[in-house]
PDB file of C-alpha atoms in Angstrom:
ATOM      1  CA  MET A  18      40.613  93.638  25.300  1.00  0.00           C
ATOM      2  CA  GLY A  19      40.477  97.581  24.781  1.00  0.00           C
ATOM      3  CA  TYR A  20      43.128  99.895  22.756  1.00  0.00           C
ATOM      4  CA  PRO A  21      43.863 103.253  23.270  1.00  0.00           C
ATOM      5  CA  PHE A  22      43.616 104.825  19.812  1.00  0.00           C
ATOM      6  CA  ASN A  23      40.372 106.987  18.757  1.00  0.00           C
ATOM      7  CA  GLN A  24      40.369 106.759  14.989  1.00  0.00           C
ATOM      8  CA  LYS A  25      37.646 108.762  15.584  1.00  0.00           C
ATOM      9  CA  THR A  26      39.409 111.659  16.783  1.00  0.00           C
ATOM     10  CA  TYR A  27      41.722 112.070  13.845  1.00  0.00           C
ATOM     11  CA  ILE A  28      40.321 114.722  10.999  1.00  0.00           C
ATOM     12  CA  MET A  29      41.004 112.824   7.958  1.00  0.00           C
ATOM     13  CA  THR A  30      41.022 115.084   4.385  1.00  0.00           C
ATOM     14  CA  THR A  31      43.223 113.217   2.216  1.00  0.00           C
ATOM     15  CA  ILE A  32      44.439 110.122   1.294  1.00  0.00           C
ATOM     16  CA  ALA A  33      48.190 110.895   2.976  1.00  0.00           C
ATOM     17  CA  ASP A  34      46.084 111.474   5.785  1.00  0.00           C
ATOM     18  CA  ARG A  35      43.829 108.356   6.127  1.00  0.00           C
ATOM     19  CA  LEU A  36      46.922 106.410   5.550  1.00  0.00           C
ATOM     20  CA  ALA A  37      48.714 108.220   8.554  1.00  0.00           C
ATOM     21  CA  ASN A  38      46.053 107.490  10.492  1.00  0.00           C
ATOM     22  CA  ALA A  39      45.865 103.434   8.934  1.00  0.00           C
ATOM     23  CA  GLN A  40      49.253 103.508  10.225  1.00  0.00           C
ATOM     24  CA  GLN A  41      49.644 105.030  13.670  1.00  0.00           C
ATOM     25  CA  ARG A  42      46.776 102.398  14.058  1.00  0.00           C
ATOM     26  CA  ILE A  43      48.776  99.499  13.163  1.00  0.00           C
ATOM     27  CA  THR A  44      51.912 101.089  15.441  1.00  0.00           C
ATOM     28  CA  GLN A  45      50.052 101.889  18.290  1.00  0.00           C
ATOM     29  CA  ALA A  46      48.100  98.164  18.311  1.00  0.00           C
ATOM     30  CA  ALA A  47      51.697  96.509  17.708  1.00  0.00           C
ATOM     31  CA  LYS A  48      52.701  98.107  20.643  1.00  0.00           C
ATOM     32  CA  PHE A  49      50.102  97.388  22.680  1.00  0.00           C
ATOM     33  CA  SER A  50      50.223  93.449  22.023  1.00  0.00           C
ATOM     34  CA  SER A  51      54.168  93.844  22.102  1.00  0.00           C
ATOM     35  CA  ARG A  52      55.141  93.459  19.009  1.00  0.00           C
ATOM     36  CA  ASP A  53      57.534  95.090  16.548  1.00  0.00           C
ATOM     37  CA  ALA A  54      55.042  97.737  14.131  1.00  0.00           C
ATOM     38  CA  ASN A  55      58.094  96.951  11.345  1.00  0.00           C
ATOM     39  CA  ASP A  56      56.928  93.479  11.055  1.00  0.00           C
ATOM     40  CA  ILE A  57      53.649  94.468   9.746  1.00  0.00           C
ATOM     41  CA  GLN A  58      52.602  95.447   6.740  1.00  0.00           C
ATOM     42  CA  LEU A  59      49.447  97.548   5.330  1.00  0.00           C
ATOM     43  CA  LEU A  60      47.734  96.566   1.892  1.00  0.00           C
ATOM     44  CA  ALA A  61      45.431  99.415   0.639  1.00  0.00           C
ATOM     45  CA  VAL A  62      42.923  98.006  -1.328  1.00  0.00           C
ATOM     46  CA  SER A  63      41.964  99.970  -4.396  1.00  0.00           C
ATOM     47  CA  LYS A  64      39.264  98.134  -5.843  1.00  0.00           C
ATOM     48  CA  THR A  65      36.928 100.197  -7.829  1.00  0.00           C
ATOM     49  CA  LYS A  66      38.919 103.011  -6.888  1.00  0.00           C
ATOM     50  CA  PRO A  67      40.212 104.920  -9.772  1.00  0.00           C
ATOM     51  CA  ASN A  68      44.332 105.608 -10.735  1.00  0.00           C
ATOM     52  CA  SER A  69      44.129 109.190  -9.255  1.00  0.00           C
ATOM     53  CA  ASP A  70      43.876 107.452  -5.702  1.00  0.00           C
ATOM     54  CA  ILE A  71      45.802 104.844  -5.997  1.00  0.00           C
ATOM     55  CA  ILE A  72      48.554 107.671  -7.376  1.00  0.00           C
ATOM     56  CA  ALA A  73      48.126 109.552  -4.220  1.00  0.00           C
ATOM     57  CA  ALA A  74      48.530 106.852  -1.741  1.00  0.00           C
ATOM     58  CA  TYR A  75      51.525 106.270  -3.920  1.00  0.00           C
ATOM     59  CA  ALA A  76      52.865 109.681  -3.505  1.00  0.00           C
ATOM     60  CA  ALA A  77      52.559 109.087   0.190  1.00  0.00           C
ATOM     61  CA  GLY A  78      54.571 106.429   0.345  1.00  0.00           C
ATOM     62  CA  GLN A  79      51.946 103.283  -0.048  1.00  0.00           C
ATOM     63  CA  ARG A  80      53.444 100.401  -2.055  1.00  0.00           C
ATOM     64  CA  LEU A  81      51.248  97.297  -1.922  1.00  0.00           C
ATOM     65  CA  PHE A  82      47.966  97.685  -3.151  1.00  0.00           C
ATOM     66  CA  GLY A  83      44.991  94.930  -3.314  1.00  0.00           C
ATOM     67  CA  GLU A  84      42.680  94.321  -6.400  1.00  0.00           C
ATOM     68  CA  ASN A  85      39.479  91.647  -6.174  1.00  0.00           C
ATOM     69  CA  TYR A  86      38.621  92.026 -10.337  1.00  0.00           C
ATOM     70  CA  VAL A  87      40.641  90.114 -12.447  1.00  0.00           C
ATOM     71  CA  GLN A  88      39.834  93.070 -15.699  1.00  0.00           C
ATOM     72  CA  GLU A  89      39.870  95.786 -13.280  1.00  0.00           C
ATOM     73  CA  GLY A  90      43.193  94.640 -11.949  1.00  0.00           C
ATOM     74  CA  GLU A  91      44.694  94.162 -15.049  1.00  0.00           C
ATOM     75  CA  THR A  92      44.100  97.536 -16.675  1.00  0.00           C
ATOM     76  CA  LYS A  93      45.528  99.317 -13.194  1.00  0.00           C
ATOM     77  CA  VAL A  94      48.940  97.502 -13.952  1.00  0.00           C
ATOM     78  CA  LYS A  95      49.385  98.602 -17.166  1.00  0.00           C
ATOM     79  CA  GLU A  96      48.800 101.507 -17.052  1.00  0.00           C
ATOM     80  CA  LEU A  97      50.521 102.314 -13.667  1.00  0.00           C
ATOM     81  CA  LYS A  98      53.358 100.609 -14.576  1.00  0.00           C
ATOM     82  CA  SER A  99      54.872 103.500 -15.655  1.00  0.00           C
ATOM     83  CA  SER A 100      54.138 106.526 -13.040  1.00  0.00           C
ATOM     84  CA  CYS A 101      54.392 103.879 -10.106  1.00  0.00           C
ATOM     85  CA  PRO A 102      57.182 101.281 -11.032  1.00  0.00           C
ATOM     86  CA  GLU A 103      57.257 100.245  -6.957  1.00  0.00           C
ATOM     87  CA  ILE A 104      53.972  99.027  -6.778  1.00  0.00           C
ATOM     88  CA  GLN A 105      53.488  95.464  -5.359  1.00  0.00           C
ATOM     89  CA  TRP A 106      50.173  93.905  -6.736  1.00  0.00           C
ATOM     90  CA  HIS A 107      48.243  91.534  -4.546  1.00  0.00           C
ATOM     91  CA  PHE A 108      45.456  89.673  -6.152  1.00  0.00           C
ATOM     92  CA  ILE A 109      42.772  89.172  -3.279  1.00  0.00           C
ATOM     93  CA  GLY A 110      39.579  88.124  -4.550  1.00  0.00           C
ATOM     94  CA  PRO A 111      38.035  84.739  -5.821  1.00  0.00           C
ATOM     95  CA  LEU A 112      39.655  83.578  -9.368  1.00  0.00           C
ATOM     96  CA  GLN A 113      37.763  81.820 -11.934  1.00  0.00           C
ATOM     97  CA  SER A 114      40.236  78.919 -13.930  1.00  0.00           C
ATOM     98  CA  ASN A 115      39.709  80.889 -16.772  1.00  0.00           C
ATOM     99  CA  LYS A 116      41.643  83.530 -15.581  1.00  0.00           C
ATOM    100  CA  THR A 117      44.083  82.675 -13.897  1.00  0.00           C
ATOM    101  CA  LYS A 118      46.720  83.638 -16.590  1.00  0.00           C
ATOM    102  CA  VAL A 119      46.056  87.609 -16.221  1.00  0.00           C
ATOM    103  CA  VAL A 120      47.223  86.906 -12.525  1.00  0.00           C
ATOM    104  CA  ALA A 121      49.742  84.573 -12.656  1.00  0.00           C
ATOM    105  CA  SER A 122      51.806  86.836 -15.157  1.00  0.00           C
ATOM    106  CA  GLN A 123      50.623  90.818 -14.041  1.00  0.00           C
ATOM    107  CA  PHE A 124      50.421  90.079 -10.029  1.00  0.00           C
ATOM    108  CA  ASP A 125      52.991  89.999  -7.638  1.00  0.00           C
ATOM    109  CA  TRP A 126      50.937  88.090  -5.017  1.00  0.00           C
ATOM    110  CA  MET A 127      47.862  86.077  -4.993  1.00  0.00           C
ATOM    111  CA  HIS A 128      45.936  85.764  -1.541  1.00  0.00           C
ATOM    112  CA  THR A 129      42.703  83.774  -2.396  1.00  0.00           C
ATOM    113  CA  LEU A 130      44.482  80.024  -3.722  1.00  0.00           C
ATOM    114  CA  CYS A 131      42.320  77.433  -2.114  1.00  0.00           C
ATOM    115  CA  ARG A 132      42.256  74.959  -4.859  1.00  0.00           C
ATOM    116  CA  ASP A 133      44.997  72.372  -6.344  1.00  0.00           C
ATOM    117  CA  LYS A 134      43.306  73.094  -9.865  1.00  0.00           C
ATOM    118  CA  ILE A 135      44.088  77.038  -9.872  1.00  0.00           C
ATOM    119  CA  ALA A 136      47.638  76.308  -8.456  1.00  0.00           C
ATOM    120  CA  LEU A 137      48.954  74.095 -10.878  1.00  0.00           C
ATOM    121  CA  ARG A 138      47.469  76.578 -13.894  1.00  0.00           C
ATOM    122  CA  LEU A 139      48.672  79.829 -11.820  1.00  0.00           C
ATOM    123  CA  ASN A 140      52.359  78.059 -12.219  1.00  0.00           C
ATOM    124  CA  ASP A 141      51.986  76.860 -15.630  1.00  0.00           C
ATOM    125  CA  GLN A 142      51.490  80.187 -16.760  1.00  0.00           C
ATOM    126  CA  ARG A 143      53.720  82.163 -15.011  1.00  0.00           C
ATOM    127  CA  PRO A 144      55.894  83.972 -16.853  1.00  0.00           C
ATOM    128  CA  ASP A 145      59.620  82.414 -16.962  1.00  0.00           C
ATOM    129  CA  GLU A 146      61.359  85.926 -16.927  1.00  0.00           C
ATOM    130  CA  LEU A 147      59.178  86.944 -13.652  1.00  0.00           C
ATOM    131  CA  LYS A 148      60.188  85.851 -10.080  1.00  0.00           C
ATOM    132  CA  PRO A 149      57.503  83.081  -8.215  1.00  0.00           C
ATOM    133  CA  LEU A 150      54.359  83.815  -7.411  1.00  0.00           C
ATOM    134  CA  ASN A 151      53.781  84.642  -4.385  1.00  0.00           C
ATOM    135  CA  VAL A 152      50.681  82.734  -2.672  1.00  0.00           C
ATOM    136  CA  CYS A 153      48.495  82.632   0.286  1.00  0.00           C
ATOM    137  CA  ILE A 154      45.938  79.850   0.964  1.00  0.00           C
ATOM    138  CA  GLN A 155      42.792  81.310   1.843  1.00  0.00           C
ATOM    139  CA  VAL A 156      40.923  79.829   4.688  1.00  0.00           C
ATOM    140  CA  ASN A 157      37.748  79.995   5.229  1.00  0.00           C
ATOM    141  CA  ILE A 158      37.656  80.027   8.870  1.00  0.00           C
ATOM    142  CA  SER A 159      34.003  81.243  10.006  1.00  0.00           C
ATOM    143  CA  GLY A 160      32.904  78.226   7.775  1.00  0.00           C
ATOM    144  CA  GLU A 161      30.469  80.520   5.511  1.00  0.00           C
ATOM    145  CA  PRO A 162      29.072  79.339   2.696  1.00  0.00           C
ATOM    146  CA  SER A 163      29.098  82.843   0.995  1.00  0.00           C
ATOM    147  CA  LYS A 164      32.873  82.708   1.806  1.00  0.00           C
ATOM    148  CA  SER A 165      35.620  80.929  -0.504  1.00  0.00           C
ATOM    149  CA  GLY A 166      38.248  79.371   1.362  1.00  0.00           C
ATOM    150  CA  ILE A 167      39.213  75.691   2.470  1.00  0.00           C
ATOM    151  CA  SER A 168      38.172  74.182   5.663  1.00  0.00           C
ATOM    152  CA  PRO A 169      40.988  74.138   8.092  1.00  0.00           C
ATOM    153  CA  ASP A 170      41.646  70.280   7.641  1.00  0.00           C
ATOM    154  CA  GLU A 171      42.438  70.907   4.334  1.00  0.00           C
ATOM    155  CA  LEU A 172      45.025  73.440   4.556  1.00  0.00           C
ATOM    156  CA  MET A 173      47.933  71.078   4.728  1.00  0.00           C
ATOM    157  CA  ALA A 174      47.306  68.413   1.331  1.00  0.00           C
ATOM    158  CA  LEU A 175      46.327  71.548  -0.615  1.00  0.00           C
ATOM    159  CA  ALA A 176      49.696  73.154   0.436  1.00  0.00           C
ATOM    160  CA  ASP A 177      51.893  69.864  -0.153  1.00  0.00           C
ATOM    161  CA  THR A 178      50.815  70.699  -3.467  1.00  0.00           C
ATOM    162  CA  ILE A 179      51.646  73.775  -3.457  1.00  0.00           C
ATOM    163  CA  ALA A 180      55.066  74.060  -2.266  1.00  0.00           C
ATOM    164  CA  PRO A 181      57.154  71.715  -4.804  1.00  0.00           C
ATOM    165  CA  LEU A 182      55.997  74.132  -7.699  1.00  0.00           C
ATOM    166  CA  PRO A 183      58.424  76.030  -9.131  1.00  0.00           C
ATOM    167  CA  LYS A 184      56.905  79.203 -10.216  1.00  0.00           C
ATOM    168  CA  LEU A 185      55.016  79.647  -6.710  1.00  0.00           C
ATOM    169  CA  THR A 186      55.915  80.279  -3.512  1.00  0.00           C
ATOM    170  CA  LEU A 187      54.012  79.702  -0.241  1.00  0.00           C
ATOM    171  CA  ARG A 188      54.070  82.437   1.904  1.00  0.00           C
ATOM    172  CA  GLY A 189      51.158  81.827   4.322  1.00  0.00           C
ATOM    173  CA  LEU A 190      47.470  81.906   5.250  1.00  0.00           C
ATOM    174  CA  MET A 191      44.738  84.252   4.198  1.00  0.00           C
ATOM    175  CA  ALA A 192      41.202  84.684   5.695  1.00  0.00           C
ATOM    176  CA  ILE A 193      38.001  87.031   5.997  1.00  0.00           C
ATOM    177  CA  PRO A 194      36.789  86.260   9.274  1.00  0.00           C
ATOM    178  CA  THR A 195      33.090  86.873  10.393  1.00  0.00           C
ATOM    179  CA  ALA A 196      31.856  90.423  10.197  1.00  0.00           C
ATOM    180  CA  THR A 197      31.251  91.313  13.577  1.00  0.00           C
ATOM    181  CA  ASP A 198      31.400  93.347  16.182  1.00  0.00           C
ATOM    182  CA  ASP A 199      31.310  90.997  18.826  1.00  0.00           C
ATOM    183  CA  ILE A 200      35.094  91.147  20.791  1.00  0.00           C
ATOM    184  CA  GLN A 201      35.006  87.595  21.598  1.00  0.00           C
ATOM    185  CA  THR A 202      34.301  85.912  17.746  1.00  0.00           C
ATOM    186  CA  GLN A 203      36.855  88.072  16.724  1.00  0.00           C
ATOM    187  CA  LYS A 204      39.452  86.758  19.226  1.00  0.00           C
ATOM    188  CA  ASP A 205      38.157  83.056  18.623  1.00  0.00           C
ATOM    189  CA  GLU A 206      38.431  82.912  15.226  1.00  0.00           C
ATOM    190  CA  PHE A 207      41.972  85.227  15.105  1.00  0.00           C
ATOM    191  CA  GLN A 208      43.080  82.484  17.270  1.00  0.00           C
ATOM    192  CA  GLN A 209      42.301  79.696  14.878  1.00  0.00           C
ATOM    193  CA  LEU A 210      43.736  81.458  11.888  1.00  0.00           C
ATOM    194  CA  GLN A 211      46.947  82.096  14.139  1.00  0.00           C
ATOM    195  CA  ASN A 212      47.454  78.172  15.148  1.00  0.00           C
ATOM    196  CA  LEU A 213      46.751  77.116  11.827  1.00  0.00           C
ATOM    197  CA  PHE A 214      50.229  79.509  10.630  1.00  0.00           C
ATOM    198  CA  LEU A 215      52.032  78.077  13.006  1.00  0.00           C
ATOM    199  CA  LYS A 216      51.190  74.589  12.010  1.00  0.00           C
ATOM    200  CA  LEU A 217      51.678  75.879   8.437  1.00  0.00           C
ATOM    201  CA  LYS A 218      55.377  76.955   9.056  1.00  0.00           C
ATOM    202  CA  ALA A 219      56.481  73.875  11.128  1.00  0.00           C
ATOM    203  CA  SER A 220      56.357  71.875   8.188  1.00  0.00           C
ATOM    204  CA  TYR A 221      56.997  74.942   5.581  1.00  0.00           C
ATOM    205  CA  PRO A 222      59.487  77.492   7.839  1.00  0.00           C
ATOM    206  CA  ASP A 223      59.929  79.715   5.126  1.00  0.00           C
ATOM    207  CA  VAL A 224      55.999  80.628   5.112  1.00  0.00           C
ATOM    208  CA  ASP A 225      56.014  84.285   6.893  1.00  0.00           C
ATOM    209  CA  THR A 226      52.870  86.047   5.943  1.00  0.00           C
ATOM    210  CA  LEU A 227      48.828  85.796   7.955  1.00  0.00           C
ATOM    211  CA  SER A 228      47.079  87.946   5.657  1.00  0.00           C
ATOM    212  CA  MET A 229      44.019  88.980   8.261  1.00  0.00           C
ATOM    213  CA  GLY A 230      42.590  92.245   9.508  1.00  0.00           C
ATOM    214  CA  MET A 231      40.719  94.767   8.243  1.00  0.00           C
ATOM    215  CA  SER A 232      39.463  98.453   9.040  1.00  0.00           C
ATOM    216  CA  ASN A 233      37.255  96.971  11.957  1.00  0.00           C
ATOM    217  CA  ASP A 234      39.231  94.953  13.863  1.00  0.00           C
ATOM    218  CA  LEU A 235      43.290  94.876  12.852  1.00  0.00           C
ATOM    219  CA  GLU A 236      43.463  95.508  16.244  1.00  0.00           C
ATOM    220  CA  GLN A 237      42.622  91.970  17.406  1.00  0.00           C
ATOM    221  CA  ALA A 238      44.074  90.968  14.284  1.00  0.00           C
ATOM    222  CA  ILE A 239      47.527  92.227  15.349  1.00  0.00           C
ATOM    223  CA  ALA A 240      47.272  90.987  18.651  1.00  0.00           C
ATOM    224  CA  HIS A 241      46.880  87.706  16.922  1.00  0.00           C
ATOM    225  CA  GLY A 242      49.918  88.245  14.701  1.00  0.00           C
ATOM    226  CA  SER A 243      48.963  88.810  11.474  1.00  0.00           C
ATOM    227  CA  THR A 244      51.686  90.408   9.548  1.00  0.00           C
ATOM    228  CA  MET A 245      49.524  91.947   6.805  1.00  0.00           C
ATOM    229  CA  VAL A 246      46.485  94.202   7.097  1.00  0.00           C
ATOM    230  CA  ARG A 247      43.975  94.816   4.502  1.00  0.00           C
ATOM    231  CA  ILE A 248      42.178  98.638   4.584  1.00  0.00           C
ATOM    232  CA  GLY A 249      40.112  99.917   1.778  1.00  0.00           C
ATOM    233  CA  SER A 250      37.123 101.804   2.763  1.00  0.00           C
ATOM    234  CA  ALA A 251      39.502 104.131   5.918  1.00  0.00           C
ATOM    235  CA  ILE A 252      42.435 105.326   3.294  1.00  0.00           C
ATOM    236  CA  PHE A 253      39.962 105.737  -0.252  1.00  0.00           C
ATOM    237  CA  GLY A 254      36.725 105.744   1.048  1.00  0.00           C
ATOM    238  CA  GLN A 255      33.209 103.779   0.716  1.00  0.00           C
ATOM    239  CA  ARG A 256      33.424 101.152  -2.094  1.00  0.00           C
ATOM    240  CA  GLU A 257      32.292 102.014  -5.835  1.00  0.00           C
ATOM    241  CA  LYS A 258      30.506  99.537  -8.364  1.00  0.00           C
ATOM    242  CA  SER A 259      33.270  97.734 -10.081  1.00  0.00           C
ATOM    243  CA  LEU A 260      32.653  98.372 -14.045  1.00  0.00           C
ATOM    244  CA  THR A 261      34.916  95.167 -15.156  1.00  0.00           C
ATOM    245  CA  ALA A 262      34.858  92.373 -13.439  1.00  0.00           C
TER     246      ALA A 262
END
């Protein structure tokens, strides 16, 4: 499947320019797939980027930001609380059990839930005064041993554990498919994820989020039902080394 939008034709000099470009890609991909662009959210992946970049994106209207590293994310949440009060913080990295308290207390979303133990700890450590933590189950759709996530056949069992927990809200699925330019591989994996999402939603009707698609494959992700695409380098530039984990 081809798409009419060519991002290389756009001169992008600022974070605001690149955000506008990303939004236009989402809009055109949605139109091409006969979907409403308003049903697809842009999650700006700000890991390793300075606060000044996040503030620039915020000034341009961006509100959803994703962080991969617990300590770095916690610092940003606290430092930007006053200047950027409307940010919705998403944790999108692997999470060790000894760091769950930070995510439970500082973040609005957690995308990479793949163990019962982590779910229980997040629930127990979520402060009473906060709304339930929104969570997505991470699925390792490519089966790569280097990637986190459960296998597809483990999905429903984990969902059954999460759903009754009062301080967590199961919102959907997240995945990082194979990094490839092969369109058929992209299609196959995204189709599998869409099928799993629909299966999960059939059992839990409140499920509404399919977090998949990044800078290089967001068009195919949107064609297969993605409701949230995660874009980092196309907005903030190439990744820098994180000083904290």
